mmCIF file of N, CA and C in Angstrom:
data_model
loop_
_atom_site.group_PDB
_atom_site.id
_atom_site.type_symbol
_atom_site.label_atom_id
_atom_site.label_comp_id
_atom_site.label_asym_id
_atom_site.label_seq_id
_atom_site.Cartn_x
_atom_site.Cartn_y
_atom_site.Cartn_z
ATOM 1 N N GLN A 1 100.941 103.822 119.025
ATOM 2 C CA GLN A 1 101.671 104.957 117.964
ATOM 3 C C GLN A 1 103.590 103.528 117.564
ATOM 4 N N VAL A 2 102.743 103.394 116.163
ATOM 5 C CA VAL A 2 104.585 103.018 116.454
ATOM 6 C C VAL A 2 106.329 103.404 116.206
ATOM 7 N N GLN A 3 106.653 102.746 116.508
ATOM 8 C CA GLN A 3 108.275 102.804 115.918
ATOM 9 C C GLN A 3 109.359 102.137 115.438
ATOM 10 N N LEU A 4 110.088 102.704 114.899
ATOM 11 C CA LEU A 4 111.065 101.092 114.078
ATOM 12 C C LEU A 4 112.326 101.773 114.798
ATOM 13 N N ALA A 5 113.241 100.558 115.016
ATOM 14 C CA ALA A 5 114.115 101.461 115.611
ATOM 15 C C ALA A 5 115.668 99.993 115.310
ATOM 16 N N GLU A 6 116.304 100.771 113.979
ATOM 17 C CA GLU A 6 117.648 100.239 113.429
ATOM 18 C C GLU A 6 118.874 99.323 113.940
ATOM 19 N N SER A 7 119.652 98.920 114.080
ATOM 20 C CA SER A 7 120.587 98.427 114.914
ATOM 21 C C SER A 7 121.250 98.010 114.398
ATOM 22 N N GLY A 8 122.618 97.649 114.148
ATOM 23 C CA GLY A 8 124.035 96.509 113.699
ATOM 24 C C GLY A 8 124.493 97.195 112.407
ATOM 25 N N GLY A 9 123.785 97.920 112.480
ATOM 26 C CA GLY A 9 125.048 98.586 111.120
ATOM 27 C C GLY A 9 126.727 98.770 111.828
ATOM 28 N N GLY A 10 127.598 99.565 110.696
ATOM 29 C CA GLY A 10 129.225 100.065 111.245
ATOM 30 C C GLY A 10 130.126 100.151 109.939
ATOM 31 N N LEU A 11 131.436 99.705 110.004
ATOM 32 C CA LEU A 11 132.222 99.749 109.363
ATOM 33 C C LEU A 11 133.042 98.501 109.301
ATOM 34 N N VAL A 12 132.806 98.352 107.670
ATOM 35 C CA VAL A 12 133.683 96.087 108.061
ATOM 36 C C VAL A 12 133.864 96.671 106.654
ATOM 37 N N GLN A 13 135.494 95.479 106.464
ATOM 38 C CA GLN A 13 135.706 94.782 105.088
ATOM 39 C C GLN A 13 135.148 94.484 103.499
ATOM 40 N N ALA A 14 135.542 94.763 102.856
ATOM 41 C CA ALA A 14 134.543 93.674 102.130
ATOM 42 C C ALA A 14 134.830 93.060 102.060
ATOM 43 N N GLY A 15 133.374 92.124 101.640
ATOM 44 C CA GLY A 15 133.335 90.157 101.965
ATOM 45 C C GLY A 15 132.691 90.205 103.180
ATOM 46 N N ALA A 16 133.175 90.813 104.043
ATOM 47 C CA ALA A 16 132.775 90.894 105.472
ATOM 48 C C ALA A 16 130.878 90.335 105.460
ATOM 49 N N SER A 17 129.986 89.915 106.546
ATOM 50 C CA SER A 17 128.895 90.199 107.348
ATOM 51 C C SER A 17 128.771 90.676 108.525
ATOM 52 N N LEU A 18 126.928 91.404 108.362
ATOM 53 C CA LEU A 18 126.115 91.862 109.246
ATOM 54 C C LEU A 18 125.544 91.439 109.581
ATOM 55 N N ARG A 19 124.578 92.014 110.355
ATOM 56 C CA ARG A 19 122.981 91.371 110.872
ATOM 57 C C ARG A 19 122.371 93.047 111.506
ATOM 58 N N LEU A 20 122.020 93.292 110.776
ATOM 59 C CA LEU A 20 120.950 94.744 111.873
ATOM 60 C C LEU A 20 119.190 94.132 111.745
ATOM 61 N N ALA A 21 118.961 94.334 112.664
ATOM 62 C CA ALA A 21 117.880 94.041 113.439
ATOM 63 C C ALA A 21 117.561 95.444 113.481
ATOM 64 N N CYS A 22 115.809 95.264 113.794
ATOM 65 C CA CYS A 22 114.410 95.837 113.240
ATOM 66 C C CYS A 22 113.287 96.307 114.403
ATOM 67 N N VAL A 23 113.612 96.812 115.740
ATOM 68 C CA VAL A 23 112.502 96.707 116.850
ATOM 69 C C VAL A 23 111.575 97.244 115.976
ATOM 70 N N HIS A 24 110.559 96.489 116.701
ATOM 71 C CA HIS A 24 109.207 97.572 116.927
ATOM 72 C C HIS A 24 108.162 97.362 117.751
ATOM 73 N N SER A 25 108.357 98.885 118.107
ATOM 74 C CA SER A 25 107.072 98.860 119.128
ATOM 75 C C SER A 25 105.530 99.514 118.351
ATOM 76 N N GLY A 26 104.370 99.139 118.862
ATOM 77 C CA GLY A 26 103.123 99.586 119.665
ATOM 78 C C GLY A 26 102.890 98.298 118.892
ATOM 79 N N ASP A 27 101.525 98.454 118.040
ATOM 80 C CA ASP A 27 100.530 97.619 118.140
ATOM 81 C C ASP A 27 100.906 96.683 116.587
ATOM 82 N N ASN A 28 100.282 94.984 116.811
ATOM 83 C CA ASN A 28 100.785 94.073 114.986
ATOM 84 C C ASN A 28 101.181 94.008 114.597
ATOM 85 N N PHE A 29 102.472 94.039 114.982
ATOM 86 C CA PHE A 29 103.662 93.973 114.441
ATOM 87 C C PHE A 29 103.586 92.892 113.263
ATOM 88 N N SER A 30 102.950 91.690 113.895
ATOM 89 C CA SER A 30 102.390 90.016 113.680
ATOM 90 C C SER A 30 101.876 90.286 112.011
ATOM 91 N N THR A 31 101.308 91.004 111.787
ATOM 92 C CA THR A 31 99.787 91.400 110.788
ATOM 93 C C THR A 31 100.838 92.070 109.635
ATOM 94 N N TYR A 32 102.028 92.569 109.865
ATOM 95 C CA TYR A 32 102.246 94.152 109.065
ATOM 96 C C TYR A 32 103.323 93.102 108.249
ATOM 97 N N ALA A 33 104.087 92.908 106.846
ATOM 98 C CA ALA A 33 104.676 93.118 106.072
ATOM 99 C C ALA A 33 105.743 93.881 106.400
ATOM 100 N N MET A 34 106.954 93.653 107.055
ATOM 101 C CA MET A 34 108.535 94.042 106.650
ATOM 102 C C MET A 34 109.464 94.874 106.155
ATOM 103 N N GLY A 35 110.076 96.205 105.902
ATOM 104 C CA GLY A 35 110.799 95.466 104.794
ATOM 105 C C GLY A 35 112.322 96.476 105.458
ATOM 106 N N TRP A 36 113.011 96.083 104.415
ATOM 107 C CA TRP A 36 114.076 97.055 104.763
ATOM 108 C C TRP A 36 114.979 97.090 103.257
ATOM 109 N N PHE A 37 115.050 99.339 103.017
ATOM 110 C CA PHE A 37 115.371 99.918 102.130
ATOM 111 C C PHE A 37 117.172 99.734 102.360
ATOM 112 N N ARG A 38 117.613 100.711 101.629
ATOM 113 C CA ARG A 38 118.829 101.780 101.699
ATOM 114 C C ARG A 38 119.110 102.888 100.928
ATOM 115 N N GLN A 39 119.240 104.347 101.137
ATOM 116 C CA GLN A 39 119.848 104.751 100.813
ATOM 117 C C GLN A 39 121.525 105.459 100.810
ATOM 118 N N ALA A 40 122.058 105.872 100.089
ATOM 119 C CA ALA A 40 123.099 106.382 99.809
ATOM 120 C C ALA A 40 123.296 107.812 99.526
ATOM 121 N N PRO A 41 124.442 108.500 100.553
ATOM 122 C CA PRO A 41 124.181 109.854 99.965
ATOM 123 C C PRO A 41 123.618 110.237 98.233
ATOM 124 N N GLY A 42 123.072 111.251 97.516
ATOM 125 C CA GLY A 42 122.839 111.699 97.095
ATOM 126 C C GLY A 42 121.878 110.557 96.059
ATOM 127 N N LYS A 43 121.607 110.179 96.697
ATOM 128 C CA LYS A 43 120.733 108.743 96.025
ATOM 129 C C LYS A 43 119.541 108.663 96.196
ATOM 130 N N GLU A 44 118.526 107.671 95.289
ATOM 131 C CA GLU A 44 117.257 107.264 95.795
ATOM 132 C C GLU A 44 117.056 106.581 96.869
ATOM 133 N N ARG A 45 115.941 106.747 97.724
ATOM 134 C CA ARG A 45 116.105 105.269 98.972
ATOM 135 C C ARG A 45 115.531 103.924 97.742
ATOM 136 N N GLU A 46 116.337 102.690 98.261
ATOM 137 C CA GLU A 46 116.170 101.394 97.408
ATOM 138 C C GLU A 46 115.602 100.270 98.119
ATOM 139 N N PHE A 47 114.737 99.879 97.319
ATOM 140 C CA PHE A 47 113.798 99.144 98.253
ATOM 141 C C PHE A 47 115.304 97.201 98.059
ATOM 142 N N VAL A 48 115.445 96.673 99.813
ATOM 143 C CA VAL A 48 116.067 95.998 99.245
ATOM 144 C C VAL A 48 115.990 94.292 99.893
ATOM 145 N N ALA A 49 114.660 94.858 100.230
ATOM 146 C CA ALA A 49 113.841 92.979 100.989
ATOM 147 C C ALA A 49 112.688 93.068 101.660
ATOM 148 N N THR A 50 111.759 92.788 101.705
ATOM 149 C CA THR A 50 110.508 92.184 102.397
ATOM 150 C C THR A 50 110.389 91.356 102.301
ATOM 151 N N ILE A 51 109.444 90.612 103.472
ATOM 152 C CA ILE A 51 108.374 90.151 104.423
ATOM 153 C C ILE A 51 107.690 89.880 104.639
ATOM 154 N N SER A 52 106.867 89.281 104.055
ATOM 155 C CA SER A 52 105.668 88.793 104.283
ATOM 156 C C SER A 52 105.915 88.564 106.165
ATOM 157 N N TRP A 53 103.967 88.907 107.162
ATOM 158 C CA TRP A 53 103.346 89.297 108.159
ATOM 159 C C TRP A 53 104.307 87.610 108.757
ATOM 160 N N GLY A 54 103.783 86.684 108.462
ATOM 161 C CA GLY A 54 104.184 84.903 108.479
ATOM 162 C C GLY A 54 105.440 84.510 108.309
ATOM 163 N N SER A 55 106.605 85.555 107.311
ATOM 164 C CA SER A 55 107.816 84.704 107.237
ATOM 165 C C SER A 55 107.149 83.875 105.964
ATOM 166 N N ALA A 56 105.853 83.589 105.095
ATOM 167 C CA ALA A 56 105.727 82.846 104.231
ATOM 168 C C ALA A 56 106.666 83.110 102.767
ATOM 169 N N PHE A 57 105.985 84.143 102.311
ATOM 170 C CA PHE A 57 107.502 85.131 101.503
ATOM 171 C C PHE A 57 108.349 86.239 101.905
ATOM 172 N N THR A 58 109.102 85.566 100.914
ATOM 173 C CA THR A 58 110.362 86.739 101.192
ATOM 174 C C THR A 58 110.060 87.177 99.402
ATOM 175 N N THR A 59 111.419 88.465 98.471
ATOM 176 C CA THR A 59 111.446 88.807 98.261
ATOM 177 C C THR A 59 113.287 90.135 97.919
ATOM 178 N N TYR A 60 113.116 89.986 97.529
ATOM 179 C CA TYR A 60 115.118 90.323 97.737
ATOM 180 C C TYR A 60 114.794 91.649 96.158
ATOM 181 N N SER A 61 115.695 92.818 96.232
ATOM 182 C CA SER A 61 116.255 92.863 95.670
ATOM 183 C C SER A 61 117.669 92.183 94.289
ATOM 184 N N ASP A 62 117.536 92.595 93.249
ATOM 185 C CA ASP A 62 119.297 91.924 92.408
ATOM 186 C C ASP A 62 120.572 92.412 92.931
ATOM 187 N N PRO A 63 120.273 93.376 93.176
ATOM 188 C CA PRO A 63 121.544 93.472 94.119
ATOM 189 C C PRO A 63 122.262 92.095 95.123
ATOM 190 N N VAL A 64 121.422 92.282 95.870
ATOM 191 C CA VAL A 64 121.363 91.697 97.413
ATOM 192 C C VAL A 64 121.227 90.147 96.840
ATOM 193 N N LYS A 65 120.621 89.697 95.344
ATOM 194 C CA LYS A 65 119.657 88.009 96.009
ATOM 195 C C LYS A 65 120.872 87.819 96.088
ATOM 196 N N GLY A 66 121.411 86.550 96.681
ATOM 197 C CA GLY A 66 121.856 85.585 97.322
ATOM 198 C C GLY A 66 123.155 85.448 98.501
ATOM 199 N N ARG A 67 122.891 87.239 98.675
ATOM 200 C CA ARG A 67 123.804 87.417 100.039
ATOM 201 C C ARG A 67 123.477 87.678 101.156
ATOM 202 N N PHE A 68 122.425 88.669 101.223
ATOM 203 C CA PHE A 68 121.182 89.057 102.330
ATOM 204 C C PHE A 68 120.144 87.941 102.609
ATOM 205 N N THR A 69 119.862 88.016 103.646
ATOM 206 C CA THR A 69 118.526 87.587 103.806
ATOM 207 C C THR A 69 117.758 87.728 104.957
ATOM 208 N N ILE A 70 115.812 87.805 104.952
ATOM 209 C CA ILE A 70 115.450 89.181 105.715
ATOM 210 C C ILE A 70 114.576 87.976 106.636
ATOM 211 N N SER A 71 114.008 87.855 107.427
ATOM 212 C CA SER A 71 114.143 87.167 108.600
ATOM 213 C C SER A 71 113.358 88.008 109.225
ATOM 214 N N ARG A 72 112.291 87.729 110.317
ATOM 215 C CA ARG A 72 111.839 88.154 111.095
ATOM 216 C C ARG A 72 110.959 86.653 113.075
ATOM 217 N N ASP A 73 111.433 87.813 113.795
ATOM 218 C CA ASP A 73 110.579 86.849 114.694
ATOM 219 C C ASP A 73 109.557 88.028 115.665
ATOM 220 N N ASN A 74 108.074 86.673 115.435
ATOM 221 C CA ASN A 74 107.808 88.309 115.675
ATOM 222 C C ASN A 74 107.077 87.769 116.970
ATOM 223 N N THR A 75 107.926 86.747 117.548
ATOM 224 C CA THR A 75 107.753 86.726 119.335
ATOM 225 C C THR A 75 108.575 87.696 119.978
ATOM 226 N N MET A 76 109.863 88.038 119.369
ATOM 227 C CA MET A 76 110.310 89.759 120.315
ATOM 228 C C MET A 76 110.284 91.274 118.489
ATOM 229 N N ASN A 77 108.895 90.475 118.534
ATOM 230 C CA ASN A 77 109.138 92.180 117.681
ATOM 231 C C ASN A 77 109.481 93.070 116.635
ATOM 232 N N THR A 78 110.501 91.706 116.438
ATOM 233 C CA THR A 78 111.359 91.878 115.904
ATOM 234 C C THR A 78 112.138 91.716 113.865
ATOM 235 N N VAL A 79 111.990 91.946 112.795
ATOM 236 C CA VAL A 79 112.909 91.590 111.483
ATOM 237 C C VAL A 79 114.594 91.872 111.423
ATOM 238 N N PHE A 80 114.878 90.991 111.010
ATOM 239 C CA PHE A 80 116.641 90.877 110.526
ATOM 240 C C PHE A 80 116.454 91.115 109.488
ATOM 241 N N LEU A 81 118.817 91.871 108.842
ATOM 242 C CA LEU A 81 117.960 91.961 107.994
ATOM 243 C C LEU A 81 119.415 90.881 107.545
ATOM 244 N N GLN A 82 120.151 89.995 107.525
ATOM 245 C CA GLN A 82 121.465 89.223 107.716
ATOM 246 C C GLN A 82 122.324 89.420 105.807
ATOM 247 N N MET A 83 123.276 90.324 106.549
ATOM 248 C CA MET A 83 124.198 90.457 105.333
ATOM 249 C C MET A 83 125.406 90.391 105.133
ATOM 250 N N THR A 84 125.799 89.009 104.244
ATOM 251 C CA THR A 84 127.070 88.357 104.128
ATOM 252 C C THR A 84 128.003 89.050 102.390
ATOM 253 N N ASP A 85 129.449 88.859 102.373
ATOM 254 C CA ASP A 85 129.764 89.200 101.245
ATOM 255 C C ASP A 85 129.579 90.455 100.928
ATOM 256 N N LEU A 86 129.836 90.985 101.653
ATOM 257 C CA LEU A 86 129.437 93.166 101.669
ATOM 258 C C LEU A 86 130.097 93.264 100.689
ATOM 259 N N ILE A 87 129.974 93.908 99.826
ATOM 260 C CA ILE A 87 130.554 94.730 98.616
ATOM 261 C C ILE A 87 130.873 96.259 98.858
ATOM 262 N N SER A 88 131.203 97.294 98.101
ATOM 263 C CA SER A 88 131.334 98.953 98.458
ATOM 264 C C SER A 88 130.291 99.444 98.176
ATOM 265 N N ALA A 89 129.840 98.711 97.353
ATOM 266 C CA ALA A 89 127.704 99.184 96.605
ATOM 267 C C ALA A 89 127.217 99.573 98.135
ATOM 268 N N ASP A 90 127.359 97.996 99.047
ATOM 269 C CA ASP A 90 125.801 98.283 99.697
ATOM 270 C C ASP A 90 125.988 99.330 100.312
ATOM 271 N N THR A 91 127.296 99.874 100.737
ATOM 272 C CA THR A 91 127.352 101.434 101.994
ATOM 273 C C THR A 91 125.874 102.084 101.537
ATOM 274 N N ALA A 92 125.428 102.755 102.410
ATOM 275 C CA ALA A 92 124.478 103.033 102.792
ATOM 276 C C ALA A 92 123.779 103.183 104.254
ATOM 277 N N VAL A 93 122.391 104.351 103.878
ATOM 278 C CA VAL A 93 121.552 103.959 105.762
ATOM 279 C C VAL A 93 120.545 103.179 105.312
ATOM 280 N N TYR A 94 120.700 102.095 106.156
ATOM 281 C CA TYR A 94 119.742 101.063 105.384
ATOM 282 C C TYR A 94 118.384 101.413 106.868
ATOM 283 N N TYR A 95 117.549 101.031 105.970
ATOM 284 C CA TYR A 95 116.267 102.092 106.513
ATOM 285 C C TYR A 95 114.887 100.855 106.769
ATOM 286 N N CYS A 96 114.558 100.485 108.250
ATOM 287 C CA CYS A 96 112.848 99.457 108.365
ATOM 288 C C CYS A 96 112.662 100.416 108.302
ATOM 289 N N ALA A 97 110.436 99.465 107.746
ATOM 290 C CA ALA A 97 109.593 99.869 107.306
ATOM 291 C C ALA A 97 108.487 98.704 107.348
ATOM 292 N N ARG A 98 107.138 99.712 108.047
ATOM 293 C CA ARG A 98 106.320 98.687 108.206
ATOM 294 C C ARG A 98 105.065 98.764 107.118
ATOM 295 N N HIS A 99 104.832 97.376 105.978
ATOM 296 C CA HIS A 99 104.055 97.999 105.009
ATOM 297 C C HIS A 99 102.693 98.782 105.105
ATOM 298 N N ALA A 100 101.670 99.325 105.143
ATOM 299 C CA ALA A 100 100.408 99.934 105.000
ATOM 300 C C ALA A 100 99.673 98.966 105.689
ATOM 301 N N THR A 101 99.473 97.976 104.601
ATOM 302 C CA THR A 101 98.328 97.449 104.839
ATOM 303 C C THR A 101 98.454 95.914 105.184
ATOM 304 N N PRO A 102 97.826 95.956 106.576
ATOM 305 C CA PRO A 102 98.344 94.110 107.055
ATOM 306 C C PRO A 102 97.502 93.242 106.265
ATOM 307 N N ARG A 103 98.275 92.431 106.471
ATOM 308 C CA ARG A 103 98.007 90.712 105.626
ATOM 309 C C ARG A 103 98.528 91.449 104.188
ATOM 310 N N SER A 104 99.415 92.501 103.903
ATOM 311 C CA SER A 104 99.323 93.091 102.513
ATOM 312 C C SER A 104 101.127 92.858 102.274
ATOM 313 N N VAL A 105 101.573 92.013 100.765
ATOM 314 C CA VAL A 105 102.315 92.586 100.179
ATOM 315 C C VAL A 105 102.895 92.987 98.927
ATOM 316 N N LEU A 106 101.644 93.802 98.894
ATOM 317 C CA LEU A 106 101.332 93.917 97.568
ATOM 318 C C LEU A 106 102.247 95.339 97.166
ATOM 319 N N ARG A 107 102.611 95.066 95.845
ATOM 320 C CA ARG A 107 104.101 95.961 95.566
ATOM 321 C C ARG A 107 105.476 96.193 96.386
ATOM 322 N N PRO A 108 106.048 95.330 97.124
ATOM 323 C CA PRO A 108 106.636 96.005 98.479
ATOM 324 C C PRO A 108 107.816 96.289 97.676
ATOM 325 N N GLU A 109 107.752 96.575 96.639
ATOM 326 C CA GLU A 109 109.830 97.177 95.788
ATOM 327 C C GLU A 109 109.602 99.189 96.214
ATOM 328 N N GLU A 110 108.036 98.567 96.579
ATOM 329 C CA GLU A 110 107.608 100.410 96.368
ATOM 330 C C GLU A 110 107.831 101.421 97.847
ATOM 331 N N PRO A 111 108.279 102.231 98.470
ATOM 332 C CA PRO A 111 108.946 103.012 99.293
ATOM 333 C C PRO A 111 107.302 103.802 100.242
ATOM 334 N N ASN A 112 106.479 103.861 98.816
ATOM 335 C CA ASN A 112 104.943 104.451 99.399
ATOM 336 C C ASN A 112 103.961 103.645 99.351
ATOM 337 N N ARG A 113 104.641 102.133 99.652
ATOM 338 C CA ARG A 113 103.612 101.585 100.157
ATOM 339 C C ARG A 113 104.101 101.015 102.357
ATOM 340 N N TYR A 114 105.107 101.576 102.466
ATOM 341 C CA TYR A 114 105.321 101.399 104.100
ATOM 342 C C TYR A 114 105.046 102.666 105.068
ATOM 343 N N ASN A 115 104.176 102.698 105.704
ATOM 344 C CA ASN A 115 104.315 104.213 106.059
ATOM 345 C C ASN A 115 104.625 104.090 108.048
ATOM 346 N N TYR A 116 105.386 103.434 108.078
ATOM 347 C CA TYR A 116 106.235 103.594 109.197
ATOM 348 C C TYR A 116 107.842 103.254 109.138
ATOM 349 N N TRP A 117 108.521 104.251 109.816
ATOM 350 C CA TRP A 117 110.075 104.074 109.165
ATOM 351 C C TRP A 117 111.047 104.575 110.531
ATOM 352 N N GLY A 118 111.724 103.072 110.675
ATOM 353 C CA GLY A 118 113.003 103.452 111.329
ATOM 354 C C GLY A 118 114.184 105.077 110.923
ATOM 355 N N GLN A 119 114.855 105.443 111.602
ATOM 356 C CA GLN A 119 115.786 106.020 111.487
ATOM 357 C C GLN A 119 117.139 106.115 110.802
ATOM 358 N N GLY A 120 118.009 104.475 110.519
ATOM 359 C CA GLY A 120 118.402 104.039 109.632
ATOM 360 C C GLY A 120 119.773 103.829 110.963
ATOM 361 N N THR A 121 120.470 102.924 109.924
ATOM 362 C CA THR A 121 121.510 102.162 110.741
ATOM 363 C C THR A 121 122.799 102.109 109.735
ATOM 364 N N GLN A 122 123.026 103.559 109.980
ATOM 365 C CA GLN A 122 124.256 102.929 108.638
ATOM 366 C C GLN A 122 125.770 102.095 108.329
ATOM 367 N N VAL A 123 125.601 101.513 106.733
ATOM 368 C CA VAL A 123 126.789 100.647 106.986
ATOM 369 C C VAL A 123 127.614 101.137 106.349
ATOM 370 N N THR A 124 129.188 100.722 106.497
ATOM 371 C CA THR A 124 129.803 100.858 105.901
ATOM 372 C C THR A 124 130.811 99.817 105.205
ATOM 373 N N VAL A 125 131.326 99.998 103.758
ATOM 374 C CA VAL A 125 131.721 98.688 103.196
ATOM 375 C C VAL A 125 133.001 99.340 102.796
ATOM 376 N N VAL A 126 134.424 98.766 103.254
ATOM 377 C CA VAL A 126 135.405 99.377 102.543
ATOM 378 C C VAL A 126 136.556 98.613 101.636
ATOM 379 N N ALA A 127 137.236 98.801 100.744
ATOM 380 C CA ALA A 127 137.738 97.665 99.681
ATOM 381 C C ALA A 127 138.920 97.419 100.816
#
């Protein structure tokens, strides 16, 4: 049984940094790509970043490119999202998700390619 648990969110001033973590419990973390998505109230869930199973490949949405960095530590079964230069538009609940296909990063921006999701962690950025 797979569970994901995000942590690290909070309320910060614009320009600050936060580091989110997502701990995976269950089988075969190291064979799956992992993604971060976010959702603001009344908005659709939005792709943020994805990292391949061995960290060789990463991809980011345009709004976060150059500011966010996704990484993972397979020895800790954890994926991270380092967020810098935060702006108010980054305010959302951030979700960690596991790609549904082992050793695949096909269509990483599509939420329906992921089949396990965490409960989310709130990030609030105030001006």
